[in-house]
Structure formats: C-alpha cells, structure tokens
Amino acid sequence: MRHILDDDAQGLLTTKRFQQHLALLAKHGLSFDAQFSLQDISATQALCKVLENTPELRIIINHGGWPPTSNTSAAWQVWQQNLTLLAQYPQVAIKLSDWEMQNRTYSRNDIQRVLVTCLETMAQSRVMLASNFPLNTFSCSYAELWRTYTAQLGLSDSTSELLVHKNSAFWYQF
C-alpha cells in the first residue's frame, strides 16, 4: 500500500484511524510505502511513534524521502539525521527514485552521493533502486536510468543485484 503523505504526513500519521489502518496492513503482512520528506522532523517523529506502536509494520520510504540536492546544506543535515533515526527500526527500508523531481539535470554523482549515504546509514538489504517511470523521462530514458544503476555507480554485481532486484522482492514479497 502507498500513500502520498507529503505535506499531510504528520497529521495523518498521528490520526488514530490512520494508525488503525496501518496496524491492519501489518496484521495481513503488507508493507506501507510512505512518501514524505525526511526534512519534515514532525512527520519523521510521528512515523517513529507508529513504528514503536506497530513493530510488525514494514515501511518503505518512497523516493528516498526527497533528499536535498546539496549535501552541504542544512536541509541535507536534517534529511540525514532523520534517515539515521529511521535506520534504528529494522522494519524500515528506503527506495531511491524520482531524481528528476528534485533536479531535472541530476547526475550519476548525485545518485551516488545519496546512495552511499543510505548504504552507510542502513544495511544494504534495506536500500532499493527504482524508477519513477514515466516521469524519469523528464531527464533520461528508462533504459539509461537502469544502465546508470547497474553499470555506472561502481557497485559490485552482488550489491547491484540486491539493490535492483532482491531487496524489492523481499520487501514487496514477490
């Protein structure tokens, strides 16, 4: 299940009814894709509370939690701190995609910077690479994006296989 929480994340995550729905997903072994910015401290704290109250719920942070384009900004520091906070919960994974919505001219280095941060913060079994097709075509073709992931990031074959296939199969129970 997925919900585009975005600006409503904190409000929804603290609502009793929404929490009950998340508990129902957990009861049935389903995961929840949470789309919101990890720069939103209140929303991240609300999600942590949900995770504490429903430890069997698997959460996948969508689009990398919208990492800022500059890793020297205050926004990057908040994003990274909240990523570190969520990494404490083994039932949380992160899916990296939708680069073009932050920056139409993103580069391989931009992807690599975010990917390395996520891999250093979370176990590699909790990181996924994905596309946001067809929106990724604002910046590059679908095939070009996947070539970047599999051939241009300098990942070992085993790490690449985890990030582009095996982790998704595990987290989404394919």
XYZ file of N, CA and C in Angstrom:
522
model
N 0.848 -1.166 0.000
C 0.000 0.000 0.000
C 0.894 1.229 0.000
N 0.388 2.260 -0.617
C 1.156 3.501 -0.692
C 0.214 4.678 -0.490
N 0.736 5.662 0.182
C 0.001 6.905 0.331
C 0.981 8.051 0.119
N 0.585 9.003 -0.682
C 1.410 10.190 -0.890
C 1.104 11.143 0.264
N 1.830 10.952 1.341
C 1.609 11.725 2.554
C 2.027 13.183 2.378
N 3.210 13.378 1.830
C 3.802 14.698 1.602
C 3.505 15.663 2.745
N 2.889 16.794 2.480
C 2.684 17.826 3.500
C 1.702 17.411 4.593
N 0.919 16.363 4.349
C -0.057 15.889 5.335
C 0.491 14.771 6.220
N 1.769 14.450 6.087
C 2.346 13.285 6.759
C 2.141 13.318 8.272
N 2.553 14.372 8.913
C 2.464 14.429 10.371
C 1.012 14.319 10.831
N 0.115 15.027 10.183
C -1.297 14.984 10.557
C -1.899 13.607 10.402
N -1.611 12.956 9.274
C -2.167 11.623 9.040
C -1.560 10.579 9.967
N -0.245 10.624 10.129
C 0.427 9.610 10.941
C 0.047 9.680 12.416
N -0.486 10.809 12.860
C -0.896 10.930 14.260
C -2.401 10.710 14.446
N -3.100 10.406 13.367
C -4.539 10.161 13.432
C -4.806 8.712 13.819
N -5.655 8.528 14.810
C -5.971 7.189 15.321
C -6.448 6.266 14.196
N -7.352 6.735 13.364
C -7.904 5.902 12.288
C -6.809 5.472 11.294
N -5.925 6.401 10.945
C -4.826 6.078 10.034
C -3.918 5.032 10.669
N -3.636 5.182 11.950
C -2.805 4.219 12.672
C -3.472 2.847 12.700
N -4.783 2.820 12.860
C -5.519 1.551 12.833
C -5.396 0.881 11.463
N -5.449 1.669 10.415
C -5.299 1.121 9.064
C -3.892 0.560 8.852
N -2.897 1.252 9.379
C -1.525 0.745 9.275
C -1.375 -0.564 10.054
N -1.997 -0.643 11.223
C -1.959 -1.880 12.016
C -2.636 -3.021 11.260
N -3.687 -2.720 10.525
C -4.373 -3.731 9.719
C -3.459 -4.237 8.593
N -2.725 -3.317 7.959
C -1.743 -3.741 6.945
C -0.736 -4.706 7.566
N -0.224 -4.332 8.736
C 0.764 -5.174 9.415
C 0.189 -6.545 9.737
N -1.039 -6.568 10.206
C -1.698 -7.834 10.554
C -1.756 -8.785 9.358
N -1.911 -8.210 8.172
C -2.007 -9.016 6.957
C -0.668 -9.168 6.230
N 0.407 -8.745 6.875
C 1.739 -8.917 6.311
C 2.044 -8.008 5.135
N 1.319 -6.907 5.018
C 1.540 -5.966 3.917
C 2.466 -4.840 4.359
N 3.132 -4.252 3.399
C 4.012 -3.126 3.693
C 3.302 -1.819 3.341
N 3.862 -0.726 3.841
C 3.325 0.598 3.568
C 4.434 1.460 2.991
N 4.201 2.010 1.803
C 5.117 2.968 1.180
C 4.730 4.361 1.644
N 5.621 5.002 2.363
C 5.372 6.344 2.894
C 6.128 7.363 2.053
N 5.391 8.213 1.391
C 6.014 9.270 0.597
C 5.888 10.586 1.353
N 7.021 11.038 1.863
C 7.101 12.350 2.517
C 8.567 12.724 2.624
N 8.813 13.976 2.927
C 10.183 14.466 3.020
C 10.783 14.131 4.377
N 11.954 13.555 4.355
C 12.671 13.313 5.604
C 13.247 14.609 6.178
N 12.999 15.719 5.514
C 13.333 17.017 6.093
C 12.236 17.478 7.058
N 11.120 16.760 7.051
C 9.989 17.067 7.924
C 10.195 16.341 9.253
N 10.709 17.055 10.223
C 11.048 16.468 11.515
C 9.806 15.934 12.225
N 8.720 16.691 12.215
C 7.487 16.265 12.900
C 6.930 14.990 12.283
N 6.943 14.905 10.966
C 6.432 13.709 10.288
C 7.313 12.506 10.599
N 8.614 12.700 10.612
C 9.529 11.595 10.925
C 9.313 11.118 12.354
N 9.146 12.036 13.280
C 8.882 11.655 14.670
C 7.549 10.915 14.789
N 6.549 11.363 14.034
C 5.243 10.682 14.058
C 5.374 9.265 13.505
N 6.171 9.101 12.459
C 6.384 7.767 11.895
C 7.113 6.879 12.904
N 8.079 7.423 13.612
C 8.780 6.646 14.639
C 7.804 6.154 15.701
N 6.877 6.978 16.087
C 5.865 6.587 17.080
C 5.012 5.440 16.541
N 4.625 5.528 15.265
C 3.860 4.442 14.631
C 4.678 3.159 14.656
N 5.955 3.251 14.325
C 6.822 2.074 14.298
C 6.980 1.461 15.689
N 7.040 2.298 16.698
C 7.141 1.798 18.073
C 5.857 1.092 18.502
N 4.725 1.634 18.077
C 3.431 1.061 18.457
C 3.016 -0.129 17.588
N 3.605 -0.237 16.397
C 3.270 -1.315 15.459
C 4.573 -1.874 14.879
N 5.362 -2.573 15.702
C 6.688 -3.023 15.252
C 6.663 -4.043 14.119
N 5.534 -4.688 13.891
C 5.456 -5.657 12.791
C 5.147 -5.002 11.446
N 4.895 -3.696 11.437
C 4.607 -2.970 10.198
C 5.895 -2.678 9.447
N 5.944 -3.101 8.188
C 7.093 -2.795 7.331
C 6.790 -1.506 6.566
N 7.734 -0.557 6.652
C 7.599 0.751 5.996
C 8.705 0.898 4.967
N 8.331 1.377 3.805
C 9.307 1.702 2.769
C 9.183 3.201 2.506
N 10.265 3.915 2.735
C 10.288 5.349 2.459
C 10.452 5.522 0.953
N 9.494 6.184 0.359
C 9.468 6.364 -1.091
C 10.345 7.540 -1.525
N 10.921 7.410 -2.694
C 11.716 8.469 -3.335
C 12.847 8.972 -2.436
N 13.354 8.083 -1.596
C 14.481 8.449 -0.743
C 14.151 9.512 0.287
N 12.865 9.760 0.491
C 12.495 10.817 1.434
C 12.885 12.192 0.914
N 12.928 12.326 -0.404
C 13.258 13.596 -1.076
C 14.578 14.192 -0.583
N 15.696 13.531 -0.825
C 16.977 14.095 -0.378
C 17.263 15.425 -1.073
N 17.777 16.394 -0.338
C 18.125 17.680 -0.945
C 19.219 17.504 -1.998
N 19.300 18.453 -2.890
C 20.279 18.327 -3.979
C 21.701 18.633 -3.518
N 21.861 19.371 -2.458
C 23.200 19.716 -1.970
C 23.468 19.028 -0.636
N 24.577 18.298 -0.579
C 24.904 17.624 0.675
C 25.658 18.526 1.654
N 25.773 19.800 1.322
C 26.394 20.748 2.248
C 25.355 21.679 2.873
N 24.107 21.460 2.570
C 23.051 22.338 3.071
C 22.544 21.879 4.439
N 21.890 22.800 5.132
C 21.242 22.458 6.401
C 20.135 21.441 6.155
N 19.452 21.548 5.021
C 18.382 20.596 4.680
C 18.942 19.175 4.563
N 20.124 19.027 3.974
C 20.759 17.709 3.870
C 21.018 17.145 5.267
N 21.492 17.981 6.167
C 21.790 17.528 7.522
C 20.529 17.008 8.218
N 19.421 17.717 8.060
C 18.152 17.268 8.659
C 17.713 15.963 8.010
N 17.783 15.901 6.670
C 17.423 14.665 5.949
C 18.253 13.494 6.472
N 19.554 13.699 6.587
C 20.449 12.631 7.027
C 20.189 12.240 8.490
N 19.915 13.198 9.341
C 19.602 12.893 10.742
C 18.318 12.067 10.843
N 17.321 12.423 10.063
C 16.065 11.673 10.100
C 16.218 10.295 9.467
N 17.064 10.178 8.459
C 17.375 8.865 7.888
C 18.033 7.991 8.953
N 18.970 8.561 9.691
C 19.644 7.842 10.776
C 18.652 7.420 11.855
N 17.725 8.294 12.173
C 16.693 7.969 13.158
C 15.857 6.780 12.689
N 15.412 6.793 11.443
C 14.590 5.698 10.921
C 15.387 4.407 10.744
N 16.685 4.524 10.550
C 17.527 3.338 10.385
C 17.556 2.484 11.648
N 17.175 3.047 12.780
C 17.128 2.294 14.032
C 16.024 1.238 14.020
N 15.090 1.365 13.120
C 13.955 0.442 13.039
C 14.207 -0.553 11.906
N 14.439 -1.820 12.236
C 14.783 -2.800 11.197
C 13.654 -3.059 10.202
N 12.452 -2.613 10.504
C 11.326 -2.824 9.595
C 11.161 -1.672 8.597
N 12.178 -0.803 8.498
C 12.142 0.329 7.568
C 13.178 0.118 6.479
N 12.732 0.332 5.241
C 13.632 0.318 4.080
C 13.448 1.637 3.340
N 14.349 1.895 2.405
C 14.256 3.128 1.618
C 14.402 2.796 0.139
N 13.544 3.404 -0.652
C 13.551 3.197 -2.103
C 13.972 4.511 -2.754
N 15.047 4.447 -3.522
C 15.618 5.642 -4.155
C 15.145 5.738 -5.597
N 14.470 6.816 -5.892
C 13.955 7.060 -7.244
C 13.483 8.500 -7.325
N 12.968 8.875 -8.467
C 12.352 10.186 -8.687
C 13.353 11.329 -8.584
N 14.545 11.089 -9.048
C 15.613 12.093 -9.015
C 15.214 13.345 -9.777
N 14.495 13.161 -10.873
C 14.153 14.258 -11.775
C 13.205 15.285 -11.152
N 12.491 14.911 -10.108
C 11.563 15.853 -9.495
C 12.288 16.860 -8.602
N 13.457 16.507 -8.140
C 14.277 17.437 -7.355
C 15.159 18.289 -8.253
N 15.631 17.662 -9.341
C 16.595 18.342 -10.207
C 16.576 17.662 -11.575
N 16.039 18.321 -12.582
C 15.932 17.733 -13.924
C 17.298 17.387 -14.520
N 18.354 18.010 -14.014
C 19.688 17.747 -14.557
C 20.554 16.968 -13.558
N 19.908 16.123 -12.756
C 20.671 15.332 -11.789
C 21.720 14.500 -12.525
N 22.754 14.144 -11.802
C 23.856 13.386 -12.404
C 24.059 12.054 -11.690
N 24.905 11.253 -12.272
C 25.299 9.994 -11.647
C 25.895 10.274 -10.273
N 26.656 11.367 -10.143
C 27.253 11.723 -8.852
C 26.190 12.051 -7.807
N 25.102 12.688 -8.235
C 24.008 12.982 -7.300
C 23.417 11.683 -6.766
N 23.158 10.743 -7.662
C 22.613 9.442 -7.255
C 23.590 8.740 -6.317
N 24.856 8.759 -6.701
C 25.867 8.057 -5.907
C 25.986 8.643 -4.500
N 25.926 9.955 -4.394
C 26.034 10.613 -3.079
C 24.894 10.162 -2.156
N 23.672 10.154 -2.666
C 22.518 9.732 -1.868
C 22.610 8.238 -1.563
N 22.957 7.455 -2.568
C 23.058 6.012 -2.391
C 24.101 5.660 -1.330
N 25.271 6.250 -1.406
C 26.328 5.966 -0.435
C 25.861 6.339 0.973
N 25.192 7.472 1.110
C 24.686 7.883 2.419
C 23.687 6.863 2.952
N 22.784 6.411 2.094
C 21.781 5.418 2.523
C 22.444 4.089 2.879
N 23.420 3.661 2.091
C 24.102 2.400 2.379
C 24.924 2.478 3.662
N 25.510 3.642 3.930
C 26.278 3.811 5.164
C 25.365 3.896 6.389
N 24.148 4.363 6.187
C 23.228 4.579 7.298
C 22.379 3.350 7.587
N 21.962 2.678 6.526
C 21.104 1.493 6.666
C 21.844 0.288 6.087
N 21.453 -0.871 6.470
C 22.026 -2.083 5.880
C 21.692 -2.118 4.400
N 22.588 -2.667 3.583
C 22.326 -2.689 2.141
C 21.091 -3.512 1.794
N 20.665 -4.373 2.689
C 19.442 -5.155 2.463
C 18.180 -4.307 2.623
N 18.344 -3.043 3.035
C 17.199 -2.161 3.255
C 17.173 -0.991 2.284
N 17.957 -1.068 1.215
C 18.026 0.004 0.214
C 17.643 -0.577 -1.141
N 16.798 0.150 -1.860
C 16.366 -0.269 -3.204
C 16.558 0.882 -4.185
N 16.883 0.527 -5.412
C 16.921 1.493 -6.508
C 15.705 1.246 -7.387
N 15.056 2.317 -7.803
C 13.827 2.182 -8.592
C 13.732 3.325 -9.592
N 12.771 3.207 -10.483
C 12.489 4.304 -11.410
C 11.163 4.936 -11.010
N 10.909 6.076 -11.562
C 9.608 6.709 -11.413
C 9.019 6.884 -12.811
N 9.096 5.803 -13.588
C 8.617 5.831 -14.968
C 7.124 6.143 -14.980
N 6.662 6.991 -15.828
C 7.334 7.638 -16.951
C 7.974 8.983 -16.619
N 7.849 9.440 -15.355
C 8.391 10.760 -15.030
C 9.897 10.841 -15.175
N 10.590 9.709 -15.027
C 12.043 9.757 -15.181
C 12.442 10.234 -16.577
N 11.536 10.105 -17.543
C 11.877 10.527 -18.915
C 11.983 12.048 -19.042
N 11.650 12.806 -17.988
C 11.941 14.244 -17.993
C 13.447 14.469 -18.109
N 14.228 13.505 -17.620
C 15.680 13.667 -17.560
C 16.450 12.671 -18.404
N 15.974 11.445 -18.484
C 16.683 10.419 -19.262
C 15.706 9.298 -19.591
N 16.142 8.427 -20.474
C 15.275 7.296 -20.815
C 15.267 6.285 -19.662
N 14.258 5.448 -19.671
C 14.148 4.381 -18.680
C 15.404 3.504 -18.729
N 15.806 3.118 -19.925
C 16.986 2.259 -20.093
C 18.244 2.945 -19.587
N 18.368 4.237 -19.847
C 19.553 4.969 -19.391
C 19.621 5.020 -17.861
N 18.482 5.216 -17.209
C 18.458 5.227 -15.749
C 18.950 3.891 -15.199
N 18.458 2.790 -15.745
C 18.857 1.475 -15.243
C 20.300 1.151 -15.594
N 20.807 1.660 -16.724
C 22.242 1.498 -17.035
C 23.081 2.235 -16.001
N 22.619 3.418 -15.606
C 23.334 4.166 -14.568
C 23.399 3.341 -13.280
N 22.266 2.792 -12.882
C 22.231 1.990 -11.661
C 23.132 0.768 -11.745
N 23.084 0.058 -12.854
C 23.755 -1.244 -12.925
C 25.187 -1.185 -13.451
N 25.550 -0.131 -14.161
C 26.872 -0.134 -14.781
C 27.734 1.084 -14.446
N 27.143 2.144 -13.915
C 27.921 3.380 -13.756
C 28.127 3.827 -12.312
N 27.581 3.116 -11.363
C 27.725 3.522 -9.963
C 28.871 2.813 -9.253
N 29.526 1.912 -9.953
C 30.661 1.213 -9.361
C 30.283 0.177 -8.321
N 29.062 -0.333 -8.406
C 28.610 -1.348 -7.454
C 29.093 -2.725 -7.877
N 29.387 -3.572 -6.906
C 29.711 -4.960 -7.234
C 28.462 -5.618 -7.806
N 28.646 -6.721 -8.510
C 27.497 -7.433 -9.074
C 26.531 -7.876 -7.981
N 27.061 -8.338 -6.852
C 26.181 -8.815 -5.787
C 25.409 -7.663 -5.142
N 26.046 -6.516 -4.949
C 25.343 -5.355 -4.385
C 24.308 -4.842 -5.371
N 24.675 -4.771 -6.624
C 23.737 -4.321 -7.654
C 22.510 -5.221 -7.691
N 22.711 -6.513 -7.626
C 21.596 -7.474 -7.643
C 20.669 -7.251 -6.442
N 21.247 -6.964 -5.289
C 20.422 -6.660 -4.114
C 19.596 -5.392 -4.325
N 20.250 -4.326 -4.776
C 19.606 -3.017 -4.848
C 18.577 -2.897 -5.966
N 18.769 -3.644 -7.052
C 17.830 -3.509 -8.176
C 16.840 -4.663 -8.279
N 17.025 -5.704 -7.463
C 16.091 -6.830 -7.582
C 15.762 -7.498 -6.248
N 16.748 -8.099 -5.625
C 16.478 -8.958 -4.469
C 15.826 -8.234 -3.301
N 16.259 -7.014 -3.014
C 15.648 -6.290 -1.900
C 14.183 -5.977 -2.183
N 13.884 -5.606 -3.402
C 12.480 -5.339 -3.764
C 11.647 -6.608 -3.634
N 12.201 -7.706 -4.101
C 11.474 -8.981 -3.999
C 11.194 -9.319 -2.532
N 12.150 -9.066 -1.664
C 11.962 -9.327 -0.239
C 10.937 -8.365 0.380
N 11.136 -7.069 0.225
C 10.293 -6.075 0.889
C 8.862 -6.091 0.368
N 8.692 -6.379 -0.925
C 7.349 -6.405 -1.501
C 6.789 -7.830 -1.619
N 7.539 -8.795 -1.114
C 7.108 -10.196 -1.068
C 6.710 -10.748 -2.441
N 7.558 -10.469 -3.422
C 7.312 -11.011 -4.777
C 7.658 -12.478 -4.804
